[in-house]
PDB file of C-alpha atoms in Angstrom:
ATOM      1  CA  UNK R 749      98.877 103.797  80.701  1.00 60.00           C
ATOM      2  CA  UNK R 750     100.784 103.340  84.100  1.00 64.00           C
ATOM      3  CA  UNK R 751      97.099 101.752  85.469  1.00 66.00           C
ATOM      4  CA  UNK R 752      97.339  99.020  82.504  1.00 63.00           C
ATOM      5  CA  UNK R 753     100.790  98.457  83.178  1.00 63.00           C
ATOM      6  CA  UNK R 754     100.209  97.534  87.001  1.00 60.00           C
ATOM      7  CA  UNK R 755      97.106  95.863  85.751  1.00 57.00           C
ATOM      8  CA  UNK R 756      99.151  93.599  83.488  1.00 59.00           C
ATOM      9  CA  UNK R 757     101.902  92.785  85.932  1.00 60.00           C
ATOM     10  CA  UNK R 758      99.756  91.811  88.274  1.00 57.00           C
ATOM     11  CA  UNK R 759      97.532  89.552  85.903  1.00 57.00           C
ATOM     12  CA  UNK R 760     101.209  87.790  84.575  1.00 54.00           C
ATOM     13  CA  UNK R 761     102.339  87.259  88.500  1.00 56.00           C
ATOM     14  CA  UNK R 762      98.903  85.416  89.196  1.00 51.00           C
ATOM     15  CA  UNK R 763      99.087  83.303  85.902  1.00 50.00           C
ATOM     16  CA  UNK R 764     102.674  82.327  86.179  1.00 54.00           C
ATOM     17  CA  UNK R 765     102.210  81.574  90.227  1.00 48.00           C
ATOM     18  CA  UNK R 766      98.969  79.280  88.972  1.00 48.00           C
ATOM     19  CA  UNK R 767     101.266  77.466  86.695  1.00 49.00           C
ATOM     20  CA  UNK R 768     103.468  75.977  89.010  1.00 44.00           C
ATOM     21  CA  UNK R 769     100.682  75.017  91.687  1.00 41.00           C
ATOM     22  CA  UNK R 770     101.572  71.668  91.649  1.00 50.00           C
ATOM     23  CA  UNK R 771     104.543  72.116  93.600  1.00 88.00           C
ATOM     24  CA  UNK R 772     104.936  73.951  97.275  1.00 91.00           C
ATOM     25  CA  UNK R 773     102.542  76.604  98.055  1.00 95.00           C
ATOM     26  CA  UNK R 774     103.568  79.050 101.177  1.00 95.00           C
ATOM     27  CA  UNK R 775     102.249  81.846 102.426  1.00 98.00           C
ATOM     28  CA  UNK R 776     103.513  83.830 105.149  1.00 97.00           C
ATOM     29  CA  UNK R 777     103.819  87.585 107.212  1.00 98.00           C
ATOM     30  CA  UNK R 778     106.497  89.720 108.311  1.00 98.00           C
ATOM     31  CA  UNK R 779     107.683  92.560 110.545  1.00 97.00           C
ATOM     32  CA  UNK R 780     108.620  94.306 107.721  1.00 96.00           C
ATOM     33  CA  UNK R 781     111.064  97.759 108.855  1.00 93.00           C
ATOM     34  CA  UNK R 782     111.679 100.351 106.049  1.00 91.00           C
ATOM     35  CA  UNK R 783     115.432 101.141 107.349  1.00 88.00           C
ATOM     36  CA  UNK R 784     114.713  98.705 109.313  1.00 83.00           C
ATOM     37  CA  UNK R 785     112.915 101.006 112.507  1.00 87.00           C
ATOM     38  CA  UNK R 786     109.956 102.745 110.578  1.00 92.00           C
ATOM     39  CA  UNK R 787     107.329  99.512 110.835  1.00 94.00           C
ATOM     40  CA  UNK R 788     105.355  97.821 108.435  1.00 96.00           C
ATOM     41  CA  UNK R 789     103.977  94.645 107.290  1.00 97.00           C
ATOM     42  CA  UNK R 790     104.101  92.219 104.358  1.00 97.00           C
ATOM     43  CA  UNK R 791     102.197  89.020 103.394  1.00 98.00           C
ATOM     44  CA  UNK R 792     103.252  87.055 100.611  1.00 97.00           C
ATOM     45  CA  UNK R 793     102.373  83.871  98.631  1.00 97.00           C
ATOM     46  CA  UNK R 794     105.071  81.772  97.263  1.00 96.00           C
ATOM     47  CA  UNK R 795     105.530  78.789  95.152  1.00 96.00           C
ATOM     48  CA  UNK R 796     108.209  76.626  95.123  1.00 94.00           C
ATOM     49  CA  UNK R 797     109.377  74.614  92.007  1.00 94.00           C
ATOM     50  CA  UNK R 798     111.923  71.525  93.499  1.00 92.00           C
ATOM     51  CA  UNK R 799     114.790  71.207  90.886  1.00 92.00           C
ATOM     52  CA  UNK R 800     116.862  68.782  93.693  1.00 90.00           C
ATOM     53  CA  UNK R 801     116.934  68.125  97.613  1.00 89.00           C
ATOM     54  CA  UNK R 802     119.232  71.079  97.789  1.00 93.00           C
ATOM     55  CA  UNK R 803     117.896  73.487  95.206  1.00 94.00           C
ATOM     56  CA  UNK R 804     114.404  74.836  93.982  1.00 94.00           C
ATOM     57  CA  UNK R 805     113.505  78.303  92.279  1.00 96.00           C
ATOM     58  CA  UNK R 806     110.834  79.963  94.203  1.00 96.00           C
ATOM     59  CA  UNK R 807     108.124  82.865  92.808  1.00 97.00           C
ATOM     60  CA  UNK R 808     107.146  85.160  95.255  1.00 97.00           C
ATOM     61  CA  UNK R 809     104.466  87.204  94.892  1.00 98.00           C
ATOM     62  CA  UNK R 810     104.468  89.974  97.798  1.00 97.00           C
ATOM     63  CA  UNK R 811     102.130  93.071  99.572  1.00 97.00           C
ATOM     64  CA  UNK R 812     102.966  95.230 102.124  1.00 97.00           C
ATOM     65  CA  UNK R 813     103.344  98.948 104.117  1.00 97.00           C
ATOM     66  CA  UNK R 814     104.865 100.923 106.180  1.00 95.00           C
ATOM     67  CA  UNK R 815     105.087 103.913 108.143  1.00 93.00           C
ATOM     68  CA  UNK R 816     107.923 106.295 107.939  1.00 88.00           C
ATOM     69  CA  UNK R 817     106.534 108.930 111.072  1.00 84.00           C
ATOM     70  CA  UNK R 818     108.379 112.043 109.891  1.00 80.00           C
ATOM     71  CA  UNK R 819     108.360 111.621 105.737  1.00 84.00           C
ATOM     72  CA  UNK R 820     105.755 109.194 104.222  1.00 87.00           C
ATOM     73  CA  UNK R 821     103.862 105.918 104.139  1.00 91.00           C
ATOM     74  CA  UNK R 822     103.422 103.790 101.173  1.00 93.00           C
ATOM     75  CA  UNK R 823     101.827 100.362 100.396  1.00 96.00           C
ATOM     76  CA  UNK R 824     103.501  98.051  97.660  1.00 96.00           C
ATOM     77  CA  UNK R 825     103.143  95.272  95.223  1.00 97.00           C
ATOM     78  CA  UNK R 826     106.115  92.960  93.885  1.00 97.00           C
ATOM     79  CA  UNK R 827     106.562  89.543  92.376  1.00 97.00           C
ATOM     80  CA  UNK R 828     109.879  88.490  92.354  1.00 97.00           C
ATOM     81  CA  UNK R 829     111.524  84.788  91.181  1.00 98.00           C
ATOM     82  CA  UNK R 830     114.312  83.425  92.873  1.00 97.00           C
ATOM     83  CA  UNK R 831     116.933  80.786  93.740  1.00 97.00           C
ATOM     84  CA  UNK R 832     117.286  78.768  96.743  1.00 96.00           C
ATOM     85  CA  UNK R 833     119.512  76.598  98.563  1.00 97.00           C
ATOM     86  CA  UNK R 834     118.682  74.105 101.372  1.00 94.00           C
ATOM     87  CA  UNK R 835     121.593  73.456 103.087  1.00 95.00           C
ATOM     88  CA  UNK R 836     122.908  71.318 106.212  1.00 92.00           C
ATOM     89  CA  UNK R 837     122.550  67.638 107.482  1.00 89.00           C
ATOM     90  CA  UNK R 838     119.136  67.514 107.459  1.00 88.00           C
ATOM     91  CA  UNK R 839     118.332  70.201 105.092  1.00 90.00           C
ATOM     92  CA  UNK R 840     116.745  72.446 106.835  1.00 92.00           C
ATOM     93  CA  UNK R 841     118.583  75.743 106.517  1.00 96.00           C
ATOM     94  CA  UNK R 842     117.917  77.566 103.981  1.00 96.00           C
ATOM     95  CA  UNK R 843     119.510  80.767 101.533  1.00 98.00           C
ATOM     96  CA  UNK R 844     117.701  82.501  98.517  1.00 97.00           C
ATOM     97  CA  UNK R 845     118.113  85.323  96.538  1.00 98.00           C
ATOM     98  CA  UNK R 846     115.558  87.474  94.418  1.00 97.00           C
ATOM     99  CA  UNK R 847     115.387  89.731  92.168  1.00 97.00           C
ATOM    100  CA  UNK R 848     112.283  91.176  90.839  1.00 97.00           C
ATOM    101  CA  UNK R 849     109.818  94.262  89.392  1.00 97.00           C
ATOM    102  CA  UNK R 850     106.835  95.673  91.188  1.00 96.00           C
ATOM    103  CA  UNK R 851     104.985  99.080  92.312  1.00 96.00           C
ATOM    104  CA  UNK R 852     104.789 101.488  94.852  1.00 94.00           C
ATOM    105  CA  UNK R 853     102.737 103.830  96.308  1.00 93.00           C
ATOM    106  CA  UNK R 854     103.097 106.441  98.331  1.00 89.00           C
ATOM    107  CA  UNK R 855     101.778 109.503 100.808  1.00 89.00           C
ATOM    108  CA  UNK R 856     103.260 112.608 102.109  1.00 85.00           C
ATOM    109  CA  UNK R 857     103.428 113.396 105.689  1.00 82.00           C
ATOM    110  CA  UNK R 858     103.154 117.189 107.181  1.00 75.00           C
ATOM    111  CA  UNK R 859     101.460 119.000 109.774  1.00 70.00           C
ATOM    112  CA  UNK R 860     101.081 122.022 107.712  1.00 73.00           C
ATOM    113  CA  UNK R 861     100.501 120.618 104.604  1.00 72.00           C
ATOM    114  CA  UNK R 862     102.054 119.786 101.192  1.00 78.00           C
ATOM    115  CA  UNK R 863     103.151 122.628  98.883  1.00 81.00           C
ATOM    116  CA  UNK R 864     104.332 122.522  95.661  1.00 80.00           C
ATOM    117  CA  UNK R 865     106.337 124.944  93.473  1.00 86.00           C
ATOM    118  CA  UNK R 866     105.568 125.422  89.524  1.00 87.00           C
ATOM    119  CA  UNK R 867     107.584 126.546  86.716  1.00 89.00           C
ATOM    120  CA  UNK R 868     107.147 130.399  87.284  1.00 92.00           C
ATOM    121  CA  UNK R 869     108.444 129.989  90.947  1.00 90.00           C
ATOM    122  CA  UNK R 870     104.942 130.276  92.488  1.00 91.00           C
ATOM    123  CA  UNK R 871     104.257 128.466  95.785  1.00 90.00           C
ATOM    124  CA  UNK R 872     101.344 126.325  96.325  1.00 87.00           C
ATOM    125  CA  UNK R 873      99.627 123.876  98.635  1.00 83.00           C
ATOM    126  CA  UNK R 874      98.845 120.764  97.585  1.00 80.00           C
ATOM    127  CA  UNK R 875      95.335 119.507  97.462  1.00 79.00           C
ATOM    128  CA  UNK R 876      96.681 116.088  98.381  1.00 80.00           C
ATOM    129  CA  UNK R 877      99.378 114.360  99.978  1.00 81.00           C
ATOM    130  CA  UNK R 878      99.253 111.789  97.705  1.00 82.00           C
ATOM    131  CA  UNK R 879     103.007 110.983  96.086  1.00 81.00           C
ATOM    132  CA  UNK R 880     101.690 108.788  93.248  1.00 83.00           C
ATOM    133  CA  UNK R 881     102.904 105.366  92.557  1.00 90.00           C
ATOM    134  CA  UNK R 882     105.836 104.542  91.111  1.00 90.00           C
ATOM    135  CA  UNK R 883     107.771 101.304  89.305  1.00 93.00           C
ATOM    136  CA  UNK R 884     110.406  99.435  92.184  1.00 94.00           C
ATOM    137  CA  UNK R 885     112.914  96.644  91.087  1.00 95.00           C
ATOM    138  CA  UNK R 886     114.609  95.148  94.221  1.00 95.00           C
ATOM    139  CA  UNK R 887     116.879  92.570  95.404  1.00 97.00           C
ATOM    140  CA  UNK R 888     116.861  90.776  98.545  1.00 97.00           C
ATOM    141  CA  UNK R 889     118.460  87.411 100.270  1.00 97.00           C
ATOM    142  CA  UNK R 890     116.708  85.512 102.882  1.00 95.00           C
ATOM    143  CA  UNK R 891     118.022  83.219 105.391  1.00 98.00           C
ATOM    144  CA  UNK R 892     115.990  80.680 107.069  1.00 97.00           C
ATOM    145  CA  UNK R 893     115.306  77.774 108.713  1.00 97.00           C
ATOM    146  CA  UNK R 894     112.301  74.895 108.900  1.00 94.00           C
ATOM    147  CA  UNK R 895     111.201  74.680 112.601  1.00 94.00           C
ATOM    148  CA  UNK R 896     108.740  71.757 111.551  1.00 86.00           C
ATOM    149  CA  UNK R 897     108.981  68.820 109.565  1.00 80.00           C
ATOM    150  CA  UNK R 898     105.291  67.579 109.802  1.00 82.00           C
ATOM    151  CA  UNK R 899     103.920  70.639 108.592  1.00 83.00           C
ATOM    152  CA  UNK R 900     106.611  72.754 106.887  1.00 89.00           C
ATOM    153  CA  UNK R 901     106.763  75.910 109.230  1.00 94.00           C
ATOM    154  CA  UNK R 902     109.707  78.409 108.435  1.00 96.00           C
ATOM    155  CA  UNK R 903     111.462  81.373 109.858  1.00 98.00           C
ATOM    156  CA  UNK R 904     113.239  83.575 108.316  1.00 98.00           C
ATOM    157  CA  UNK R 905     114.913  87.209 107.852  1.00 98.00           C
ATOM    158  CA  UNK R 906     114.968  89.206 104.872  1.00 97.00           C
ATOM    159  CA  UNK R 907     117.278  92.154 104.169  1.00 97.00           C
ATOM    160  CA  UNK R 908     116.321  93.489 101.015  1.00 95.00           C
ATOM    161  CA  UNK R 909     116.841  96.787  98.615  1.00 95.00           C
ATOM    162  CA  UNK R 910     114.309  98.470  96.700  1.00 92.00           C
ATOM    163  CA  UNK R 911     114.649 101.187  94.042  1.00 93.00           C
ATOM    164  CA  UNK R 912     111.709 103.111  93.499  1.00 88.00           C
ATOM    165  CA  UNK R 913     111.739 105.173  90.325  1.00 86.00           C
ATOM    166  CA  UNK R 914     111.002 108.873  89.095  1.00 73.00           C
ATOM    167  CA  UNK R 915     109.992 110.561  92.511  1.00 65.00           C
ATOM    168  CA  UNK R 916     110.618 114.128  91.433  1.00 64.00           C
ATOM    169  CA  UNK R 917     112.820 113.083  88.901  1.00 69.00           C
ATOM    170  CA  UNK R 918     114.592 110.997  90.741  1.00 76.00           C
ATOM    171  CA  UNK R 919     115.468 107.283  92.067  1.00 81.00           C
ATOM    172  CA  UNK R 920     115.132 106.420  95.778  1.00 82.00           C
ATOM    173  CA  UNK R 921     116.221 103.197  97.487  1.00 87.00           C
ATOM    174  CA  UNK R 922     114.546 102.007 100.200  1.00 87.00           C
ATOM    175  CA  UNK R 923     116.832  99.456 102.400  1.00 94.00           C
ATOM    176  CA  UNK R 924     114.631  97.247 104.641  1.00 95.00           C
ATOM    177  CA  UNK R 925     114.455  93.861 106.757  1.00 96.00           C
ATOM    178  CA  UNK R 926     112.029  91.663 106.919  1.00 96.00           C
ATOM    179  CA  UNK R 927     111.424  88.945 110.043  1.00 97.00           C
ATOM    180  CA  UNK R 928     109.008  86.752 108.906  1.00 98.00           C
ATOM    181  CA  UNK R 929     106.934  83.305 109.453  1.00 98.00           C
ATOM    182  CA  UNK R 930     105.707  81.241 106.319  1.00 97.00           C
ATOM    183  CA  UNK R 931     103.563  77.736 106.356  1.00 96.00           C
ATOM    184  CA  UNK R 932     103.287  74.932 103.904  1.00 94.00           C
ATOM    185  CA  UNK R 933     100.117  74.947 103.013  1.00 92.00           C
ATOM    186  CA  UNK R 934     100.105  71.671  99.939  1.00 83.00           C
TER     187      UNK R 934
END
């Protein structure tokens, strides 16, 4: 059931990006740092509907990992719609904020090994370190700034909060920043 449900958000984030190709298409990469110093790296499409010279909702569709040495690593999947304003004389600054639904998975890390404890109290090892995957809503707000006007080239930083759902019947948040690049590509 979870497989069809990542299976189906994925398929709805690649029909409603198609939709709106006639606008901007960007793509881009970033440093991305879970806590900011445990490294990673996302790529991410986005497309940019124009509602004014100042404002335009963008849909970001977005992949990444990272490595957290002494806990876990996990790899992620999130599409997440927006709001952004282009600000100053020449319009070139910009702010957005998102909000948005996607999936995570993750991977134990131990030297010794993973063990587990079941409902009699018995102690176990783990066959895997696999953590499963889990459903993430996050937030973020981006700040940025068009270094080219020939070719749209941006800049940008991304401090952002994630909220991973039911590890061990329980929520985690993730806080994270990401420093990223992004081209124009239509």
């Amino acid at each position: 059931m979870k497989k069809r449900f990542y299976l189906l958000l994925l398929f709805l984030g690649v029909v409603s990006l198609s939709s709106y190709a006639q606008n901007k298409l960007n793509v881009g990469a970033a440093y991305y740092g879970e806590t900011i110093f445990h490294p990673g790296f996302s790529i991410n499409g986005e497309y940019e509907i124009s509602l004014s010279e100042s404002w335009s909702l963008p849909l970001r569709a977005t992949t990444g990992y990272y490595f957290h040495k002494r806990n876990h690593q996990a790899v992620f999947l999130e599409i997440t719609p927006g709001i952004r304003w282009h600000f100053g004389q020449t319009k070139r600054w910009y702010m957005s904020g998102y909000g948005g639904i996607g999936a995570m998975s993750s991977w134990h890390h131990s030297d010794d090994g993973i063990y587990e404890v079941d409902d009699n109290g018995n102690v176990s090892k783990k066959d895997s370190n696999y953590a499963g995957t889990s459903l993430t809503y996050m937030a973020s707000v981006d700040f940025g700034y068009q270094i080219s006007k020939e070719r749209p080239q941006y800049l940008w930083v991304r401090p952002r909060m994630t909220w991973q759902t039911q590890v061990n019947q329980q929520s985690l948040y993730h806080l994270a920043v990401e420093i990223g690049y992004s081209i124009t590509l239509n």
